[in-house]
């Protein structure tokens, strides 16, 4: 039995553009148009999910997907850092940021650690990755990172080494214990080869 899971990162938002921790803002108008034009490039799926954030729900909608929201796919809860840029937090709390980036078990912001996120996403993955056929999920970049770390069997410390650009697809094909991974595929309209 082969499973195919396509993880799509959300379209660009003002928060993403400014490297600000998500504060619930909407995707930009131009990003919604771009997502809409890429909708026909998506494969048909038996199951469609989305992170519960505004940007993931709006990206799924712009892509023409009728997605079920799943709490397990929520982004990393950074609690009191929400809405601030990493530079702002780093200037105010340099030791806390350094500890957070170096230790997957740290949560100096009072929210969720990278380890807790990875464990939560892995629980979802064990079900999604076992389902036959195709699953498409519009998810936060950190959810993509957690899946990549898991399927590669990489240490949690590798989490921050995975870049996830907006409106890209990461595809996992295989079965439990053996996955092939294709990362960073830019979603584009079927006739647009400039972004591929």
PDB file of C-alpha atoms in Angstrom:
ATOM      1  CA  UNK A   1       0.000   0.000   0.000  1.00  0.00           C
ATOM      2  CA  UNK A   2       1.434   3.360  -1.064  1.00  0.00           C
ATOM      3  CA  UNK A   3       0.561   6.612   0.603  1.00  0.00           C
ATOM      4  CA  UNK A   4       1.131  10.039  -0.923  1.00  0.00           C
ATOM      5  CA  UNK A   5       1.038  13.119   1.275  1.00  0.00           C
ATOM      6  CA  UNK A   6       1.461  16.614  -0.158  1.00  0.00           C
ATOM      7  CA  UNK A   7       2.105  19.347   2.400  1.00  0.00           C
ATOM      8  CA  UNK A   8       1.521  22.882   1.121  1.00  0.00           C
ATOM      9  CA  UNK A   9       2.880  25.882   2.996  1.00  0.00           C
ATOM     10  CA  UNK A  10       0.657  28.962   3.285  1.00  0.00           C
ATOM     11  CA  UNK A  11       0.778  31.875   0.871  1.00  0.00           C
ATOM     12  CA  UNK A  12       2.673  35.000   1.907  1.00  0.00           C
ATOM     13  CA  UNK A  13       1.260  37.226   4.648  1.00  0.00           C
ATOM     14  CA  UNK A  14       2.551  40.464   6.169  1.00  0.00           C
ATOM     15  CA  UNK A  15       3.793  38.408   9.159  1.00  0.00           C
ATOM     16  CA  UNK A  16       5.751  36.025   6.934  1.00  0.00           C
ATOM     17  CA  UNK A  17       7.169  38.906   4.918  1.00  0.00           C
ATOM     18  CA  UNK A  18       8.449  40.620   8.081  1.00  0.00           C
ATOM     19  CA  UNK A  19       9.673  37.395   9.760  1.00  0.00           C
ATOM     20  CA  UNK A  20       7.122  38.006  12.502  1.00  0.00           C
ATOM     21  CA  UNK A  21       5.611  35.210  14.572  1.00  0.00           C
ATOM     22  CA  UNK A  22       2.120  34.603  13.203  1.00  0.00           C
ATOM     23  CA  UNK A  23      -0.438  36.999  14.615  1.00  0.00           C
ATOM     24  CA  UNK A  24      -3.438  35.796  12.629  1.00  0.00           C
ATOM     25  CA  UNK A  25      -3.140  38.068   9.599  1.00  0.00           C
ATOM     26  CA  UNK A  26      -4.616  37.262   6.192  1.00  0.00           C
ATOM     27  CA  UNK A  27      -2.727  36.275   3.072  1.00  0.00           C
ATOM     28  CA  UNK A  28      -1.888  39.127   0.725  1.00  0.00           C
ATOM     29  CA  UNK A  29      -4.230  39.770  -2.218  1.00  0.00           C
ATOM     30  CA  UNK A  30      -1.509  39.001  -4.762  1.00  0.00           C
ATOM     31  CA  UNK A  31      -0.753  35.730  -2.948  1.00  0.00           C
ATOM     32  CA  UNK A  32      -4.410  34.713  -3.097  1.00  0.00           C
ATOM     33  CA  UNK A  33      -4.415  35.345  -6.851  1.00  0.00           C
ATOM     34  CA  UNK A  34      -1.232  33.296  -7.249  1.00  0.00           C
ATOM     35  CA  UNK A  35      -2.713  30.446  -5.209  1.00  0.00           C
ATOM     36  CA  UNK A  36      -5.878  30.554  -7.282  1.00  0.00           C
ATOM     37  CA  UNK A  37      -3.890  30.270 -10.501  1.00  0.00           C
ATOM     38  CA  UNK A  38      -1.969  27.291  -9.088  1.00  0.00           C
ATOM     39  CA  UNK A  39      -5.110  25.409  -8.061  1.00  0.00           C
ATOM     40  CA  UNK A  40      -5.246  23.336 -11.249  1.00  0.00           C
ATOM     41  CA  UNK A  41      -1.698  22.069 -10.667  1.00  0.00           C
ATOM     42  CA  UNK A  42      -2.724  20.204  -7.507  1.00  0.00           C
ATOM     43  CA  UNK A  43      -3.327  16.474  -7.620  1.00  0.00           C
ATOM     44  CA  UNK A  44      -6.739  15.075  -6.743  1.00  0.00           C
ATOM     45  CA  UNK A  45      -6.814  13.915  -3.137  1.00  0.00           C
ATOM     46  CA  UNK A  46      -8.904  11.523  -1.081  1.00  0.00           C
ATOM     47  CA  UNK A  47      -8.341  13.643   2.037  1.00  0.00           C
ATOM     48  CA  UNK A  48      -7.700  17.385   2.455  1.00  0.00           C
ATOM     49  CA  UNK A  49      -6.627  18.975   5.737  1.00  0.00           C
ATOM     50  CA  UNK A  50      -5.505  22.405   6.928  1.00  0.00           C
ATOM     51  CA  UNK A  51      -3.850  23.955   9.924  1.00  0.00           C
ATOM     52  CA  UNK A  52      -6.400  26.034  11.855  1.00  0.00           C
ATOM     53  CA  UNK A  53      -4.588  29.357  11.239  1.00  0.00           C
ATOM     54  CA  UNK A  54      -6.135  32.146   9.157  1.00  0.00           C
ATOM     55  CA  UNK A  55      -3.337  31.994   6.575  1.00  0.00           C
ATOM     56  CA  UNK A  56      -3.656  28.221   6.056  1.00  0.00           C
ATOM     57  CA  UNK A  57      -7.457  28.305   5.837  1.00  0.00           C
ATOM     58  CA  UNK A  58      -7.316  31.213   3.347  1.00  0.00           C
ATOM     59  CA  UNK A  59      -4.589  29.498   1.290  1.00  0.00           C
ATOM     60  CA  UNK A  60      -6.648  26.293   1.128  1.00  0.00           C
ATOM     61  CA  UNK A  61      -9.679  28.293   0.036  1.00  0.00           C
ATOM     62  CA  UNK A  62      -7.685  30.180  -2.626  1.00  0.00           C
ATOM     63  CA  UNK A  63      -6.435  26.819  -3.904  1.00  0.00           C
ATOM     64  CA  UNK A  64     -10.045  25.665  -4.212  1.00  0.00           C
ATOM     65  CA  UNK A  65      -9.644  23.047  -1.480  1.00  0.00           C
ATOM     66  CA  UNK A  66     -12.422  22.072   0.896  1.00  0.00           C
ATOM     67  CA  UNK A  67     -10.126  21.313   3.832  1.00  0.00           C
ATOM     68  CA  UNK A  68     -10.926  19.903   7.255  1.00  0.00           C
ATOM     69  CA  UNK A  69      -9.125  21.760  10.026  1.00  0.00           C
ATOM     70  CA  UNK A  70      -7.049  19.694  12.440  1.00  0.00           C
ATOM     71  CA  UNK A  71      -5.699  20.999  15.755  1.00  0.00           C
ATOM     72  CA  UNK A  72      -2.776  18.564  15.466  1.00  0.00           C
ATOM     73  CA  UNK A  73      -1.601  20.621  12.471  1.00  0.00           C
ATOM     74  CA  UNK A  74      -1.522  23.942  14.329  1.00  0.00           C
ATOM     75  CA  UNK A  75       1.683  25.943  14.135  1.00  0.00           C
ATOM     76  CA  UNK A  76       4.161  26.204  16.977  1.00  0.00           C
ATOM     77  CA  UNK A  77       2.606  28.009  19.940  1.00  0.00           C
ATOM     78  CA  UNK A  78       5.078  30.790  20.808  1.00  0.00           C
ATOM     79  CA  UNK A  79       2.750  32.304  23.436  1.00  0.00           C
ATOM     80  CA  UNK A  80       4.012  35.746  24.477  1.00  0.00           C
ATOM     81  CA  UNK A  81       6.238  36.107  21.384  1.00  0.00           C
ATOM     82  CA  UNK A  82       3.233  36.004  19.057  1.00  0.00           C
ATOM     83  CA  UNK A  83       3.118  39.038  16.728  1.00  0.00           C
ATOM     84  CA  UNK A  84       6.744  40.029  17.407  1.00  0.00           C
ATOM     85  CA  UNK A  85       9.666  39.620  15.008  1.00  0.00           C
ATOM     86  CA  UNK A  86      12.539  37.318  15.866  1.00  0.00           C
ATOM     87  CA  UNK A  87      14.821  40.382  15.818  1.00  0.00           C
ATOM     88  CA  UNK A  88      12.613  42.145  18.386  1.00  0.00           C
ATOM     89  CA  UNK A  89      12.558  39.126  20.669  1.00  0.00           C
ATOM     90  CA  UNK A  90      16.283  38.568  20.167  1.00  0.00           C
ATOM     91  CA  UNK A  91      17.059  42.151  21.179  1.00  0.00           C
ATOM     92  CA  UNK A  92      14.869  41.920  24.295  1.00  0.00           C
ATOM     93  CA  UNK A  93      15.675  38.322  25.292  1.00  0.00           C
ATOM     94  CA  UNK A  94      18.909  37.204  23.573  1.00  0.00           C
ATOM     95  CA  UNK A  95      19.640  34.351  25.979  1.00  0.00           C
ATOM     96  CA  UNK A  96      16.086  33.011  25.740  1.00  0.00           C
ATOM     97  CA  UNK A  97      16.174  33.015  21.935  1.00  0.00           C
ATOM     98  CA  UNK A  98      19.594  31.350  21.837  1.00  0.00           C
ATOM     99  CA  UNK A  99      18.383  28.649  24.247  1.00  0.00           C
ATOM    100  CA  UNK A 100      15.175  28.142  22.239  1.00  0.00           C
ATOM    101  CA  UNK A 101      17.048  27.735  18.941  1.00  0.00           C
ATOM    102  CA  UNK A 102      19.638  25.363  20.447  1.00  0.00           C
ATOM    103  CA  UNK A 103      17.430  23.137  22.607  1.00  0.00           C
ATOM    104  CA  UNK A 104      14.364  21.458  21.028  1.00  0.00           C
ATOM    105  CA  UNK A 105      12.912  20.952  24.508  1.00  0.00           C
ATOM    106  CA  UNK A 106      13.043  24.655  25.447  1.00  0.00           C
ATOM    107  CA  UNK A 107       9.981  26.911  25.509  1.00  0.00           C
ATOM    108  CA  UNK A 108      11.125  30.217  27.065  1.00  0.00           C
ATOM    109  CA  UNK A 109       8.157  32.005  25.467  1.00  0.00           C
ATOM    110  CA  UNK A 110       5.796  30.040  27.693  1.00  0.00           C
ATOM    111  CA  UNK A 111       4.224  28.105  24.832  1.00  0.00           C
ATOM    112  CA  UNK A 112       5.177  24.874  23.105  1.00  0.00           C
ATOM    113  CA  UNK A 113       8.662  23.480  22.546  1.00  0.00           C
ATOM    114  CA  UNK A 114       9.865  22.223  19.176  1.00  0.00           C
ATOM    115  CA  UNK A 115       9.945  18.729  20.695  1.00  0.00           C
ATOM    116  CA  UNK A 116       6.286  18.973  21.717  1.00  0.00           C
ATOM    117  CA  UNK A 117       5.355  20.211  18.234  1.00  0.00           C
ATOM    118  CA  UNK A 118       7.267  17.345  16.606  1.00  0.00           C
ATOM    119  CA  UNK A 119       5.559  14.797  18.860  1.00  0.00           C
ATOM    120  CA  UNK A 120       2.114  16.250  18.080  1.00  0.00           C
ATOM    121  CA  UNK A 121       2.736  16.302  14.320  1.00  0.00           C
ATOM    122  CA  UNK A 122       4.156  12.770  14.423  1.00  0.00           C
ATOM    123  CA  UNK A 123       0.898  11.523  16.003  1.00  0.00           C
ATOM    124  CA  UNK A 124      -1.015  13.057  13.070  1.00  0.00           C
ATOM    125  CA  UNK A 125       1.522  11.663  10.594  1.00  0.00           C
ATOM    126  CA  UNK A 126       1.118   8.111  11.868  1.00  0.00           C
ATOM    127  CA  UNK A 127      -2.509   8.231  10.726  1.00  0.00           C
ATOM    128  CA  UNK A 128      -2.079  10.338   7.566  1.00  0.00           C
ATOM    129  CA  UNK A 129       0.987   8.418   6.430  1.00  0.00           C
ATOM    130  CA  UNK A 130      -0.799   5.086   6.869  1.00  0.00           C
ATOM    131  CA  UNK A 131      -3.781   6.052   4.702  1.00  0.00           C
ATOM    132  CA  UNK A 132      -3.810   4.663   1.190  1.00  0.00           C
ATOM    133  CA  UNK A 133      -4.055   7.141  -1.668  1.00  0.00           C
ATOM    134  CA  UNK A 134      -3.351  10.867  -1.622  1.00  0.00           C
ATOM    135  CA  UNK A 135      -3.638  13.341   1.219  1.00  0.00           C
ATOM    136  CA  UNK A 136      -3.181  17.088   0.709  1.00  0.00           C
ATOM    137  CA  UNK A 137      -2.663  19.344   3.719  1.00  0.00           C
ATOM    138  CA  UNK A 138      -2.156  23.121   3.815  1.00  0.00           C
ATOM    139  CA  UNK A 139      -0.003  23.504   6.910  1.00  0.00           C
ATOM    140  CA  UNK A 140       2.246  25.888   8.776  1.00  0.00           C
ATOM    141  CA  UNK A 141       5.953  25.862   7.806  1.00  0.00           C
ATOM    142  CA  UNK A 142       6.907  24.401  11.181  1.00  0.00           C
ATOM    143  CA  UNK A 143       4.540  21.459  10.567  1.00  0.00           C
ATOM    144  CA  UNK A 144       6.379  20.786   7.294  1.00  0.00           C
ATOM    145  CA  UNK A 145       9.692  20.933   9.183  1.00  0.00           C
ATOM    146  CA  UNK A 146       8.401  18.463  11.785  1.00  0.00           C
ATOM    147  CA  UNK A 147       7.281  16.003   9.077  1.00  0.00           C
ATOM    148  CA  UNK A 148      10.610  16.270   7.226  1.00  0.00           C
ATOM    149  CA  UNK A 149      12.539  15.627  10.450  1.00  0.00           C
ATOM    150  CA  UNK A 150      10.325  12.634  11.217  1.00  0.00           C
ATOM    151  CA  UNK A 151      10.355  10.913   7.806  1.00  0.00           C
ATOM    152  CA  UNK A 152      14.115  11.331   7.483  1.00  0.00           C
ATOM    153  CA  UNK A 153      14.719  10.115  11.030  1.00  0.00           C
ATOM    154  CA  UNK A 154      16.722  13.282  11.635  1.00  0.00           C
ATOM    155  CA  UNK A 155      17.393  14.627  15.119  1.00  0.00           C
ATOM    156  CA  UNK A 156      15.021  17.322  16.383  1.00  0.00           C
ATOM    157  CA  UNK A 157      17.970  19.739  16.311  1.00  0.00           C
ATOM    158  CA  UNK A 158      17.692  19.638  12.482  1.00  0.00           C
ATOM    159  CA  UNK A 159      14.246  21.308  12.684  1.00  0.00           C
ATOM    160  CA  UNK A 160      15.607  24.851  12.172  1.00  0.00           C
ATOM    161  CA  UNK A 161      17.762  23.731   9.220  1.00  0.00           C
ATOM    162  CA  UNK A 162      14.751  23.133   6.959  1.00  0.00           C
ATOM    163  CA  UNK A 163      13.603  26.194   4.983  1.00  0.00           C
ATOM    164  CA  UNK A 164       9.968  26.230   3.876  1.00  0.00           C
ATOM    165  CA  UNK A 165       9.144  29.055   1.429  1.00  0.00           C
ATOM    166  CA  UNK A 166       5.554  30.263   1.050  1.00  0.00           C
ATOM    167  CA  UNK A 167       3.221  28.405  -1.309  1.00  0.00           C
ATOM    168  CA  UNK A 168       5.487  25.420  -1.893  1.00  0.00           C
ATOM    169  CA  UNK A 169       4.735  21.712  -1.783  1.00  0.00           C
ATOM    170  CA  UNK A 170       6.620  19.014   0.066  1.00  0.00           C
ATOM    171  CA  UNK A 171       5.680  15.537  -1.105  1.00  0.00           C
ATOM    172  CA  UNK A 172       6.144  12.314   0.820  1.00  0.00           C
ATOM    173  CA  UNK A 173       5.551   9.059  -1.020  1.00  0.00           C
ATOM    174  CA  UNK A 174       5.894   5.569   0.387  1.00  0.00           C
ATOM    175  CA  UNK A 175       4.789   3.762   3.480  1.00  0.00           C
ATOM    176  CA  UNK A 176       5.609   3.618   7.154  1.00  0.00           C
ATOM    177  CA  UNK A 177       9.321   3.123   7.617  1.00  0.00           C
ATOM    178  CA  UNK A 178      10.335   4.100   4.082  1.00  0.00           C
ATOM    179  CA  UNK A 179       9.556   7.466   2.556  1.00  0.00           C
ATOM    180  CA  UNK A 180      10.741   9.334  -0.491  1.00  0.00           C
ATOM    181  CA  UNK A 181      10.764  13.088  -0.050  1.00  0.00           C
ATOM    182  CA  UNK A 182      10.471  15.916  -2.568  1.00  0.00           C
ATOM    183  CA  UNK A 183      10.814  19.352  -0.978  1.00  0.00           C
ATOM    184  CA  UNK A 184      10.246  22.949  -2.013  1.00  0.00           C
ATOM    185  CA  UNK A 185       8.233  22.401  -5.200  1.00  0.00           C
ATOM    186  CA  UNK A 186       6.849  25.849  -6.085  1.00  0.00           C
ATOM    187  CA  UNK A 187       3.145  25.811  -6.848  1.00  0.00           C
ATOM    188  CA  UNK A 188       2.494  27.525 -10.153  1.00  0.00           C
ATOM    189  CA  UNK A 189      -0.257  27.756 -12.701  1.00  0.00           C
ATOM    190  CA  UNK A 190      -0.150  24.837 -15.151  1.00  0.00           C
ATOM    191  CA  UNK A 191       1.223  26.991 -17.977  1.00  0.00           C
ATOM    192  CA  UNK A 192       3.818  28.828 -15.840  1.00  0.00           C
ATOM    193  CA  UNK A 193       7.254  27.251 -16.005  1.00  0.00           C
ATOM    194  CA  UNK A 194       9.160  30.275 -14.701  1.00  0.00           C
ATOM    195  CA  UNK A 195       8.653  29.263 -11.056  1.00  0.00           C
ATOM    196  CA  UNK A 196       9.563  25.594 -11.410  1.00  0.00           C
TER     197      UNK A 196
END
